[in-house]
Short mmCIF file of C-alpha atoms in Angstrom, two decimals:
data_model
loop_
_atom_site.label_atom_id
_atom_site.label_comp_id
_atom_site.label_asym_id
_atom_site.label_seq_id
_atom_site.Cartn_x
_atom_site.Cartn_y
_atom_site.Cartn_z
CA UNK X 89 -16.50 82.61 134.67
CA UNK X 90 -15.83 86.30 134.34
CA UNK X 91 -15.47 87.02 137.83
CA UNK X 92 -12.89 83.76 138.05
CA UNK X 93 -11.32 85.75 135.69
CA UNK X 94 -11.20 89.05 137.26
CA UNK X 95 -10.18 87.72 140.06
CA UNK X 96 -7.12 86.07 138.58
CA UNK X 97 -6.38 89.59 136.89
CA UNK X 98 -6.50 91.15 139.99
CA UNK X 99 -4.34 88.64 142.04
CA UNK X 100 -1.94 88.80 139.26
CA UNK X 101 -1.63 92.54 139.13
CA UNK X 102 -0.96 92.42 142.87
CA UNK X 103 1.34 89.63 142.72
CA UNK X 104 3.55 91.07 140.42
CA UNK X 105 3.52 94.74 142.42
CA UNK X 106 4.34 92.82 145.34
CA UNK X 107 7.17 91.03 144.22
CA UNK X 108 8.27 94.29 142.78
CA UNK X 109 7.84 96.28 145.53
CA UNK X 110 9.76 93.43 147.67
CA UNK X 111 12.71 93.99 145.11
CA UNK X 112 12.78 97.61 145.29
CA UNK X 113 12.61 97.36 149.31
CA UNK X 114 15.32 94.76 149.73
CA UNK X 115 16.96 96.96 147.46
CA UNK X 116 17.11 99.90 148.93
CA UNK X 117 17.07 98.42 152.92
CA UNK X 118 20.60 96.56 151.40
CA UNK X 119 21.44 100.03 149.96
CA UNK X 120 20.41 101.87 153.20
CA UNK X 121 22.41 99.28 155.44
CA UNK X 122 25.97 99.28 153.31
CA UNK X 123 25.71 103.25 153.52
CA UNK X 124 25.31 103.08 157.73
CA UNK X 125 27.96 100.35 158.05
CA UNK X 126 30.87 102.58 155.42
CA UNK X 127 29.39 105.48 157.56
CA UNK X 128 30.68 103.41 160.51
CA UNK X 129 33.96 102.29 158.88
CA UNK X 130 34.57 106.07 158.22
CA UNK X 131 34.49 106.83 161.88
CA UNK X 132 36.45 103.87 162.90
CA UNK X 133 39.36 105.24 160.42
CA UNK X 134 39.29 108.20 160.91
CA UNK X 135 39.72 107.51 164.83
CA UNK X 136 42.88 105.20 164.05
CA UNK X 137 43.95 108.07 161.81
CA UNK X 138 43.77 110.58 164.77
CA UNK X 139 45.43 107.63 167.07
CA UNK X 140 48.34 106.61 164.89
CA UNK X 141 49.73 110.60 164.85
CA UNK X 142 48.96 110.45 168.89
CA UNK X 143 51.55 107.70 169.44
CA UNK X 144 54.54 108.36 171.32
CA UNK X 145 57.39 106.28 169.94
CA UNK X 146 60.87 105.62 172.12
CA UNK X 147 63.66 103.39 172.41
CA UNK X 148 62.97 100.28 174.10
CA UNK X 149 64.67 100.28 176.90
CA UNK X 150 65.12 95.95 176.73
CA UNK X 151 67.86 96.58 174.49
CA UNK X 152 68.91 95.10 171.25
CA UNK X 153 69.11 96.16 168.07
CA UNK X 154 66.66 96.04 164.80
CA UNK X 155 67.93 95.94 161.14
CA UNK X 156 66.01 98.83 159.31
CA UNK X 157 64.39 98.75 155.75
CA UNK X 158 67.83 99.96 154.34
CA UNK X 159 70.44 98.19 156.22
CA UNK X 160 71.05 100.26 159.43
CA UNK X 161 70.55 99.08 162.71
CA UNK X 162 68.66 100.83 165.40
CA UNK X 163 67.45 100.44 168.74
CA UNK X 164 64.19 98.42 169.04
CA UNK X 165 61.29 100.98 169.77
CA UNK X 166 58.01 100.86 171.65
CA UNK X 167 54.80 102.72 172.62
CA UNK X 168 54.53 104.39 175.36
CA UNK X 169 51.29 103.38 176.48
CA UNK X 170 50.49 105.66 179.83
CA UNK X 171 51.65 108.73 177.28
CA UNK X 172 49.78 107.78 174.64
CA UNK X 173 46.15 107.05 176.06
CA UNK X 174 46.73 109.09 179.45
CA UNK X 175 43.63 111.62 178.54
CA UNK X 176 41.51 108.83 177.34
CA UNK X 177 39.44 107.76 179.80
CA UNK X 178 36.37 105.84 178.64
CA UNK X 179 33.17 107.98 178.11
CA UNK X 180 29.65 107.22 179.55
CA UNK X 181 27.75 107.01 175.92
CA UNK X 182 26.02 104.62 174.85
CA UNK X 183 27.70 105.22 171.09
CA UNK X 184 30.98 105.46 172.42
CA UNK X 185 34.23 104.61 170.48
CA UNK X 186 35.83 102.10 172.35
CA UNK X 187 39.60 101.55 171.40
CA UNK X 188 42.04 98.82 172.91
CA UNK X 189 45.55 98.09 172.15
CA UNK X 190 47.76 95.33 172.15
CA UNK X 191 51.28 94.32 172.57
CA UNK X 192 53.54 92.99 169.66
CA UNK X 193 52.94 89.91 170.98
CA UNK X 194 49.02 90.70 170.91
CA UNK X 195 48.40 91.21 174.66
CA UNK X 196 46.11 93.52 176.04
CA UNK X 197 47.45 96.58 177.16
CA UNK X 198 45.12 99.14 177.40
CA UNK X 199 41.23 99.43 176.62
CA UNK X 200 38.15 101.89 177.18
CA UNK X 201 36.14 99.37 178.07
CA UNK X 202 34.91 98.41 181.89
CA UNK X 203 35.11 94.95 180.75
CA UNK X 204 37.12 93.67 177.88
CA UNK X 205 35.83 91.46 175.34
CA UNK X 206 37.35 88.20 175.15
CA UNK X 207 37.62 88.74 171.14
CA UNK X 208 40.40 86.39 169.12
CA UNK X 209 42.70 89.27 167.64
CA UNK X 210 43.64 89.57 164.30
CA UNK X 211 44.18 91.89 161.65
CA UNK X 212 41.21 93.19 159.71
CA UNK X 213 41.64 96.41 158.46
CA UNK X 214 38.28 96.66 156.38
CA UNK X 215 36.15 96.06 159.13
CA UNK X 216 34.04 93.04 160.86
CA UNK X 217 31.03 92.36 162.81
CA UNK X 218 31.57 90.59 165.88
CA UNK X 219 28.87 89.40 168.80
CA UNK X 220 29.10 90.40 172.08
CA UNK X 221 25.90 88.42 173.58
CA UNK X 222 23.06 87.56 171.42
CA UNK X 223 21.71 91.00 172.04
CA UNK X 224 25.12 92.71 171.74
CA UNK X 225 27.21 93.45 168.87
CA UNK X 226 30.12 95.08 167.53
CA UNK X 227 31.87 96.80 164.30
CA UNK X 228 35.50 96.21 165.10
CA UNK X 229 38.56 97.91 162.61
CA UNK X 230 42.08 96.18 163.74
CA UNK X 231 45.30 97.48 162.44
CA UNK X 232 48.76 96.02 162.87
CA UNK X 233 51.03 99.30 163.80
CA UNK X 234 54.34 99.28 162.59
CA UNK X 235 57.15 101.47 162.23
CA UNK X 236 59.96 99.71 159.34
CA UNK X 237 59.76 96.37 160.19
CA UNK X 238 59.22 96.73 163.47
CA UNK X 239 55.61 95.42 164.62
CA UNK X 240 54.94 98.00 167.62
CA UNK X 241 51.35 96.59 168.46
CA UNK X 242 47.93 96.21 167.30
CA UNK X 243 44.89 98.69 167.47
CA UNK X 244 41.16 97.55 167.60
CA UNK X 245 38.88 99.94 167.54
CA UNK X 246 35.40 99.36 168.23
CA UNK X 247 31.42 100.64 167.56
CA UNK X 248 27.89 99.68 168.92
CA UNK X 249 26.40 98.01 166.05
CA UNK X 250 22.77 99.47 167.19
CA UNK X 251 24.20 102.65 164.81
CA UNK X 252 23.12 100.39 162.45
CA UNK X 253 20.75 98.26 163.41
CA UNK X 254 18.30 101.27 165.00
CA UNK X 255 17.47 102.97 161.61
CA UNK X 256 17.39 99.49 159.85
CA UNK X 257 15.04 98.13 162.27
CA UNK X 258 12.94 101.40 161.60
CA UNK X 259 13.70 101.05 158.25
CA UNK X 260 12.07 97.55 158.08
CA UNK X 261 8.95 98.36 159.82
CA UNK X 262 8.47 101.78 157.27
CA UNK X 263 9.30 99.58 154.45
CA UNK X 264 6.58 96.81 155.62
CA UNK X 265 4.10 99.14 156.80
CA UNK X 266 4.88 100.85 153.46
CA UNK X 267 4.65 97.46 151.45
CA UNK X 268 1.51 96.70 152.86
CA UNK X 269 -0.53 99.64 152.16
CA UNK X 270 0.48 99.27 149.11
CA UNK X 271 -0.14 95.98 148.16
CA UNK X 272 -3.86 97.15 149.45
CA UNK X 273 -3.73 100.06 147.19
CA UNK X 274 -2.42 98.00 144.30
CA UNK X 275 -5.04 95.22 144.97
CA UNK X 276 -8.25 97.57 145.18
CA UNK X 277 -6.52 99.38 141.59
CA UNK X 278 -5.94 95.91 140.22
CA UNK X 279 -9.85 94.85 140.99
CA UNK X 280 -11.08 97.94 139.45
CA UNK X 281 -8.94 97.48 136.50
CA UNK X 282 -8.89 94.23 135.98
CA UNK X 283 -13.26 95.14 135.73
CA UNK X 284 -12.22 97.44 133.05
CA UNK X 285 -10.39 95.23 131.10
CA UNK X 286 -13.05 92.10 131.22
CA UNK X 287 -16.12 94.20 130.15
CA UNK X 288 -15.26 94.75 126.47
CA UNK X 289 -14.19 90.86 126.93
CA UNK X 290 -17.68 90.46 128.64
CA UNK X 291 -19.81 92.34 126.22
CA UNK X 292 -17.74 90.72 122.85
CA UNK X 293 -18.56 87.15 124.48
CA UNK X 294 -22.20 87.89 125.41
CA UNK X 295 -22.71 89.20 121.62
CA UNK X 296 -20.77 86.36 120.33
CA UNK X 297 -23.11 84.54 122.80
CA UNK X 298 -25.97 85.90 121.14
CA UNK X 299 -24.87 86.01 117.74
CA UNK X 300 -24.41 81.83 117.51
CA UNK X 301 -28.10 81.45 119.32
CA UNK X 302 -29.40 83.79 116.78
CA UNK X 303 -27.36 82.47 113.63
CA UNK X 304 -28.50 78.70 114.61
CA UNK X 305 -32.33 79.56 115.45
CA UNK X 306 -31.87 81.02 111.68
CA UNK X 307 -30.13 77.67 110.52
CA UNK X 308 -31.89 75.48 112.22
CA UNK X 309 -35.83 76.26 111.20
CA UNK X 310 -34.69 75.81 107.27
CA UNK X 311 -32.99 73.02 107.91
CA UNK X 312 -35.83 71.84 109.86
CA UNK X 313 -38.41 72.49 107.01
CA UNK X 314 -35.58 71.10 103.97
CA UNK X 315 -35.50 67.97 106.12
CA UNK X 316 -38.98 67.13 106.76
CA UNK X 317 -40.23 67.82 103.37
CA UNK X 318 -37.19 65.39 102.07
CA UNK X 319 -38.67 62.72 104.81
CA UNK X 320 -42.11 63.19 103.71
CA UNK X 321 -41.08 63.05 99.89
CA UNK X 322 -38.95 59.79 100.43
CA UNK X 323 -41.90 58.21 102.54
CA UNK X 324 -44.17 58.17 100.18
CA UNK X 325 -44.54 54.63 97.75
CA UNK X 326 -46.32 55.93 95.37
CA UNK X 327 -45.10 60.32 94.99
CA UNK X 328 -47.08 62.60 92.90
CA UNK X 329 -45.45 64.40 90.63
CA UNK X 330 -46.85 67.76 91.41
CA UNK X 331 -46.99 67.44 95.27
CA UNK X 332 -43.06 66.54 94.75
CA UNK X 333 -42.27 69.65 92.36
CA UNK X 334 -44.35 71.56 95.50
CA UNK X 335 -41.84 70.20 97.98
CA UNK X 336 -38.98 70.66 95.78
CA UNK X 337 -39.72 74.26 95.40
CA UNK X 338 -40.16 74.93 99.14
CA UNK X 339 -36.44 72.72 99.32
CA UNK X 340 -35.03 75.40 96.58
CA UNK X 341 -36.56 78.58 98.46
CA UNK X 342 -35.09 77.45 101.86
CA UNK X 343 -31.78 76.68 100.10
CA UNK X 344 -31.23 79.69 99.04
CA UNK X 345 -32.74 81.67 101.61
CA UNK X 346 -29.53 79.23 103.55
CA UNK X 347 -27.01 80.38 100.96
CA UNK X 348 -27.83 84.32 101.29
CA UNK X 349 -27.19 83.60 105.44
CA UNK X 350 -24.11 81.75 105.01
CA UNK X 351 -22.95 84.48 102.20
CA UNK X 352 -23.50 87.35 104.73
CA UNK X 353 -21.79 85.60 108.04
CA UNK X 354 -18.98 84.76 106.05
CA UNK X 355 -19.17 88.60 104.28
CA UNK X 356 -19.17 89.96 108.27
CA UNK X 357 -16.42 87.48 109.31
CA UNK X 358 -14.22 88.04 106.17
CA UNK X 359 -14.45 91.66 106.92
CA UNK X 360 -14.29 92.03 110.85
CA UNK X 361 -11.33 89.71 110.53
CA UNK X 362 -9.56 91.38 108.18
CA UNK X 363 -8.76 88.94 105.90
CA UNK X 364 -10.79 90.53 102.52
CA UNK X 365 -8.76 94.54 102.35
CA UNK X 366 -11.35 97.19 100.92
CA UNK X 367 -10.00 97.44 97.06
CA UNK X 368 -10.60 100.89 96.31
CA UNK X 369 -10.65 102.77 93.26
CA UNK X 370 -12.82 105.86 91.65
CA UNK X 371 -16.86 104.83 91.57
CA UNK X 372 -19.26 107.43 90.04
CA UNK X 373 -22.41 107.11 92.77
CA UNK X 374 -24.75 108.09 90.68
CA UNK X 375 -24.69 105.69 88.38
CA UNK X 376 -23.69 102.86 90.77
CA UNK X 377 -27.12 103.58 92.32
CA UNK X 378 -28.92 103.59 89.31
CA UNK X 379 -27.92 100.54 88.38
CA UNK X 380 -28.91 99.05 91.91
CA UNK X 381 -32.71 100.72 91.05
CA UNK X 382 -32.86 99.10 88.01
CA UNK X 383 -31.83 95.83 89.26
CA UNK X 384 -34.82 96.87 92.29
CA UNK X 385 -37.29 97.88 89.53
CA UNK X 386 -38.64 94.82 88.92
CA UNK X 387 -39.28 93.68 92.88
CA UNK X 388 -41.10 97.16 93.80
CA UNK X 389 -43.45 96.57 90.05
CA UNK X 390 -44.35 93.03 91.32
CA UNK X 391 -45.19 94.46 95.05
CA UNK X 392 -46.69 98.03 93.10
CA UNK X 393 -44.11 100.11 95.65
CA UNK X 394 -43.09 102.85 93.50
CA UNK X 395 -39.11 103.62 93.38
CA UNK X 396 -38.04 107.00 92.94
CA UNK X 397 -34.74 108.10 91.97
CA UNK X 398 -33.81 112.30 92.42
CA UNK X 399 -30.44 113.67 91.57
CA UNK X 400 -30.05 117.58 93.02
CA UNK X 401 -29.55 118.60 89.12
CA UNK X 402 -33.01 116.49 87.73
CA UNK X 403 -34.62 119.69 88.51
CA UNK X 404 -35.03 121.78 85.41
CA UNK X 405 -31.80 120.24 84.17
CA UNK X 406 -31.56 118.90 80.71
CA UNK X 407 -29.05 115.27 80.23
CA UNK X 408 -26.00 117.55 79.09
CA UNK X 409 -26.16 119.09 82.25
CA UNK X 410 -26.78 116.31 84.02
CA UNK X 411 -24.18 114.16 82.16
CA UNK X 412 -21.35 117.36 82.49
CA UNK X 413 -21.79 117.11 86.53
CA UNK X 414 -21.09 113.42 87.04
CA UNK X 415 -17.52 113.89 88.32
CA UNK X 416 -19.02 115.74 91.19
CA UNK X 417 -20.26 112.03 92.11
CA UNK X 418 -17.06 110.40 92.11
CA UNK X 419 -15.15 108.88 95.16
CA UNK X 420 -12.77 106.42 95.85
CA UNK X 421 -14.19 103.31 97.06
CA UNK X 422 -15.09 99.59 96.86
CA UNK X 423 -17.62 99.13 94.21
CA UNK X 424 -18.59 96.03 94.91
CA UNK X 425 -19.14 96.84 98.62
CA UNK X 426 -20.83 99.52 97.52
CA UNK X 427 -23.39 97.73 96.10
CA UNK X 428 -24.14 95.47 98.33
CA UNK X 429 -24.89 98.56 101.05
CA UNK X 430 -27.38 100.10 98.39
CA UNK X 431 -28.91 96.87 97.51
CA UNK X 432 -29.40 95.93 101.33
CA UNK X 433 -30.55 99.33 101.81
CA UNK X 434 -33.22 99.32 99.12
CA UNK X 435 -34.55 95.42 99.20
CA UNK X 436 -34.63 96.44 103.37
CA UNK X 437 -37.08 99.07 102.37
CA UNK X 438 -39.10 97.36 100.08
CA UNK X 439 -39.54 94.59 102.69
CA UNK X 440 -41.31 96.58 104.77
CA UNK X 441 -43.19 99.42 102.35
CA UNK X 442 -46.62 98.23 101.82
CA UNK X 443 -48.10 98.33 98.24
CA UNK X 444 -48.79 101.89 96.92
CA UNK X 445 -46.13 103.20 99.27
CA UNK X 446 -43.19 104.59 97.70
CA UNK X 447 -39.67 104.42 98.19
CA UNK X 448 -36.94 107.79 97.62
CA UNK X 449 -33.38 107.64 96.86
CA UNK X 450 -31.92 110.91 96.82
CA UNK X 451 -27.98 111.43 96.29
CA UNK X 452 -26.65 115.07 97.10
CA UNK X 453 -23.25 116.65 97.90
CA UNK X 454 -22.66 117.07 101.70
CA UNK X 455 -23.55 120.59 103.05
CA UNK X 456 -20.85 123.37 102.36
CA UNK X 457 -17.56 122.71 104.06
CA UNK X 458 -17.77 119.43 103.77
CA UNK X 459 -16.12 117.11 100.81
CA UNK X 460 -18.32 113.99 100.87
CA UNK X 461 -21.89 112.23 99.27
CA UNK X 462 -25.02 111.92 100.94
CA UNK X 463 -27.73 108.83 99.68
CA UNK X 464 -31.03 108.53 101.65
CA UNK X 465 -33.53 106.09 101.23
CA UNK X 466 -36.82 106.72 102.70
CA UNK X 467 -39.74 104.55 102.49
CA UNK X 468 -42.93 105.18 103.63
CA UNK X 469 -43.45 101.97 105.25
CA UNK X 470 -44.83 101.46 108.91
CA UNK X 471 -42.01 102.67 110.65
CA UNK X 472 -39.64 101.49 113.80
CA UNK X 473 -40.90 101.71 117.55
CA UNK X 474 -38.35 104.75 119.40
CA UNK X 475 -37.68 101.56 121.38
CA UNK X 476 -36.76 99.59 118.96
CA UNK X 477 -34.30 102.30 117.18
CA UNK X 478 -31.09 101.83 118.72
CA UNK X 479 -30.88 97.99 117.99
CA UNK X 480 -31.86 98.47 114.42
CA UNK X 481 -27.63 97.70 113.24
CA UNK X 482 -27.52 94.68 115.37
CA UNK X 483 -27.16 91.38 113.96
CA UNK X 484 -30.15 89.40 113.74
CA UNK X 485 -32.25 91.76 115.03
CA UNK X 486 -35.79 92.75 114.04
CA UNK X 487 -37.84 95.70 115.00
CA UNK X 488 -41.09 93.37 113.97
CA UNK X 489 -40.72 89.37 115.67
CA UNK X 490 -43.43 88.47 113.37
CA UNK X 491 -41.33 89.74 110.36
CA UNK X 492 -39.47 86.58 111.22
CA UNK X 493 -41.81 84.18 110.45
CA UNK X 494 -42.81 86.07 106.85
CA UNK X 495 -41.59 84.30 103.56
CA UNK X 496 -39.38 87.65 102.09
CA UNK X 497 -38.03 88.56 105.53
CA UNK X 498 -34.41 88.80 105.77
CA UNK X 499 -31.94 87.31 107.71
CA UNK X 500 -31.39 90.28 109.71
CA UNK X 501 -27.89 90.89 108.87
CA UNK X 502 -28.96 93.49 106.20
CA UNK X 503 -27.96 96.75 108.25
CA UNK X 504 -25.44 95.21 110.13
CA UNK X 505 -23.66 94.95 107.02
CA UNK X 506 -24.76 97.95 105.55
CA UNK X 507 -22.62 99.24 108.88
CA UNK X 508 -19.83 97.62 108.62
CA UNK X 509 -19.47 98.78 104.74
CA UNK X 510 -19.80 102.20 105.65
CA UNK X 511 -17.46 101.81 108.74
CA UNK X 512 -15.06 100.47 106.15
CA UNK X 513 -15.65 103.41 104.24
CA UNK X 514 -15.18 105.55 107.02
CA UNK X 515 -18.62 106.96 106.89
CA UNK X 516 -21.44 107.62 108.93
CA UNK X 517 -25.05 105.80 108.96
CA UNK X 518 -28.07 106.93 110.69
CA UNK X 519 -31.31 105.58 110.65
CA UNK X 520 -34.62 108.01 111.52
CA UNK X 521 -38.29 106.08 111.50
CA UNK X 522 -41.34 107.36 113.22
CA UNK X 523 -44.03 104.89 113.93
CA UNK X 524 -47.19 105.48 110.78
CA UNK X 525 -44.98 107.48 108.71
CA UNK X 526 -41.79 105.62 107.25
CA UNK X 527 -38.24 105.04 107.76
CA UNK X 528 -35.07 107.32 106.24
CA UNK X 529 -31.67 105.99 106.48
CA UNK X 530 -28.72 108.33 105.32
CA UNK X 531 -25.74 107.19 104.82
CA UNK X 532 -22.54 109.71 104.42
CA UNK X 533 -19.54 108.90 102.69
CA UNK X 534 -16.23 111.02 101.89
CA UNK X 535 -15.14 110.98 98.61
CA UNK X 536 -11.46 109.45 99.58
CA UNK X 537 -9.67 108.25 102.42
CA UNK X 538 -7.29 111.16 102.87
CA UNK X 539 -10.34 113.56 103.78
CA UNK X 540 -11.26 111.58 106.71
#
C-alpha cells in the first residue's frame, strides 16, 4: 500500500515538473524564435532603408503628365533600374540578401537571384514566410515605392529562413535533451522524497496499527470474562446466591477495570486531538502531591509498601519555615492534569514494589540557572530490563508480559499519559531502572509557559 503510494507521489512530482518544464521550454523556444525572426525583419528594413535612398528617380520619358499631392502637374517619373542595381550583382552566400524589384504594374524587373521565385506579389510590409520547396523557405519584406501618388514599383526583399530555423532546431534538441535529464533528475528527487514524506505516514499508521490490536486484545479478554460469567449465571435453573454475588463481583471488577481503559483512550485522544486546551492557572506542587500521597496511603498500607514524602526544607526545618517557602512551589499549570501524572506515577510504582519495599517522592527546585520543579518517584521494585527501557512511554506496553495477566495490572497507558501531560506542560520525563534495584522516574516541569 505504501509503496502504491510512493509511487503515485513520485509520478506526481514528476508529472507536474514536466509539464512545467514543457511550459517554461515552449516558452522560451517561442521567445527565442520571435527574437531571430524581428532580428531578421531588422535586416530586411534596414536593407530597403539603404535601397530606397539608392534609387535614381527621372522623368519618364513615355510622356504624360501626373497631378501632384497639391495640385501641380508633373512629368510621370520612373526608376532607373540599370543605375540603380548596376553594382549589385548577386553574392555566392548561402545567407545572402536577395532583393527583386518590380514594375508599377508588378513585373519583374530585376532580381539577385539565379532563378526567380514564382512568388504571387503583394504588399506586406511587416514581413511573411513563404516556401520555396518543402525543404526551402523564405522571410520576404515587400514594399510598394512611391513618390506623391505616383506608384514607381515594388521591392521584395528576401532571407534564408535556415537563420532561423538552425538555432531553433538546436534549440529544440538542447531544450529536449535538457527536459529529459531533468525529468530523470526530478523523478529520482521525487522517489526519494516522496520516501520522506510516507515514513512519518508509515510509522503513524503502523502505531495506529498497533495501538487498535493492543486496545482490542485489552477490550476483548474483559469482555470475554463479563460475558461468560453472565452466560454461566443465566444458565443456571436453580443460581446460588453466593456463587452469583461471586460472579457479580468479578462482572463489577472487569467493568471498571473497562471504564479506567475507555477513560484513558478517550483522555489520549481528547488531548492528541486537541479538542480539551490545557486550563492553566497557579498550582502549589507541594501540596498537590501531598494530597495524591494521601489519597495513595491507603493502597501502599494494604500492600505494606511504605510511601515516603521529602521536601528539600523537611530537613531540620520547623512548619513556619516550611509553610513561609511554599510559593517557591508554585507554577502555572493544569491541576487536574497534574494529578492524574502523579497519581499514574505513584499507583505505577506501587504496582510493581513488592511488600516491604518503599516508594520516594522527592520535590526540589531545578539546579541553579534554571526556573522550574523537579518530582521523582523511585521505588525499589524489581526494575526494567536495559532492553526493555526505551519502550517504557509506549502505549500498551509492558516491560513484564506476565504483568498482563495479574489482577492490579494496568492498562498500560499509565506513562504514556504521564508523557503526554508533561509534553503538554512542556516538560521533560525520564525514566532510569536497573534490573534488582528499582525504578526512578523524574519528571521536570517549568513553572510557566513563558520560561520555556
Amino acid at each position: 500500500m505504501f509503496q502504491a503510494t510512493r509511487r503515485r507521489l513520485a509520478l506526481w512530482y514528476t508529472a507536474v515538473t514536466a509539464v512545467l518544464l514543457l511550459l517554461f521550454a515552449s516558452g522560451f523556444y517561442l521567445y527565442v524564435r520571435t527574437t531571430l525572426v524581428e532580428r531578421v525583419d531588422d535586416t530586411l528594413n534596414h536593407v530597403i532603408e539603404i535601397v530606397l535612398r539608392s534609387l535614381v528617380i527621372e522623368p519618364s520619358e513615355t510622356g504624360g503628365r501626373v497631378l501632384t499631392a497639391i495640385g501641380i502637374v508633373e512629368p510621370p517619373l520612373r526608376v532607373n533600374v540599370e543605375a540603380t542595381f548596376r553594382d549589385n550583382a548577386p553574392p555566392a552566400e548561402d545567407d545572402r540578401i536577395d532583393l527583386e524589384w518590380f514594375s508599377p504594374t508588378g513585373d519583374l524587373l530585376w532580381s539577385t537571384f539565379a532563378e526567380p521565385p514564382r512568388l504571387p506579389l503583394h504588399v506586406n510590409p511587416q514581413g511573411e514566410t513563404v516556401r520555396l520547396t518543402k525543404a526551402s523557405l523564405l522571410r520576404q519584406i515587400t514594399q510598394r515605392i512611391q513618390s506623391g501618388n505616383q506608384v514607381l514599383g515594388y521591392l521584395r526583399v528576401s532571407h534564408p529562413w535556415f537563420e532561423v530555423t538552425k538555432p531553433t532546431r538546436r534549440l529544440m534538441v538542447d531544450l529536449g535533451l535538457g527536459i529529459s535529464l531533468m525529468v530523470g533528475v526530478v523523478a529520482a528527487i521525487g522517489w526519494f522524497l516522496s520516501g520522506l514524506a510516507i515514513a512519518p505516514v508509515k510509522e503513524s499508521y503502523q502505531q495506529l496499527k498497533q495501538f487498535t490490536a493492543d486496545a482490542s486484545h485489552e477490550l476483548r479478554n474483559p469482555i470475554a470474562v463479563i460475558q461468560t460469567n453472565v452466560q454461566v449465571a443465566l444458565a443456571d435453573p436453580e443460581p446460588d446466591v453466593q456463587f452469583q454475588q461471586g460472579q457479580l463481583q468479578v462482572i463489577e471488577r472487569l467493568t471498571r477495570r473497562l471504564g479506567r481503559l475507555v477513560d484513558d483512550l478517550l483522555f489520549l485522544t481528547r488531548q492528541e486531538s486537541g479538542l480539551v486546551p490545557l486550563q492553566r492557572e497557579t498550582v502549589w506542587l507541594d501540596q498537590l502531591l501531598g494530597e495524591v500521597i494521601e489519597e495513595q496511603q491507603a493502597i501502599a498500607l494494604e500492600k505494606s509498601v511504605q510511601l515516603v514524602y521529602r521536601l528539600p526544607e523537611l530537613a531540620g526545618a520547623n512548619e513556619a519555615a516550611i509553610a513561609a517557602s511554599e510559593s517557591a512551589f508554585a507554577l502555572q499549570g493544569d491541576r487536574d492534569q497534574l494529578i492524574r501524572l502523579f497519581t499514574n506515577l505513584i499507583s505505577n510504582a506501587l504496582q510493581h514494589t513488592p511488600a516491604a519495599g518503599t516508594i520516594v517522592v522527592e520535590l526540589a527546585p531545578l539546579r541553579q540557572g534554571q526556573s522550574g520543579l523537579q518530582v521523582a518517584v523511585q521505588d525499589t521494585g524489581a526494575g526494567i530490563a536495559p532492553d526493555a527501557l526505551p519502550h517504557v512511554f509506549d502505549r500498551f506496553y509492558r516491560a513484564d508480559p506476565a504483568r498482563g495477566r495479574r489482577r492490579d495490572s494496568g492498562s498500560g497507558l499509565g506513562l504514556a499519559i504521564a508523557k503526554l501531560i508533561v509534553e503538554n506542560h512542556r516538560g521533560q520525563i525520564r525514566l532510569e531502572s536497573q534490573l534488582g534495584e528499582g525504578t526512578t522516574v523524574s519528571v521536570s516541569l517549568p513553572k510557566s509557559a513563558k520560561e520555556v
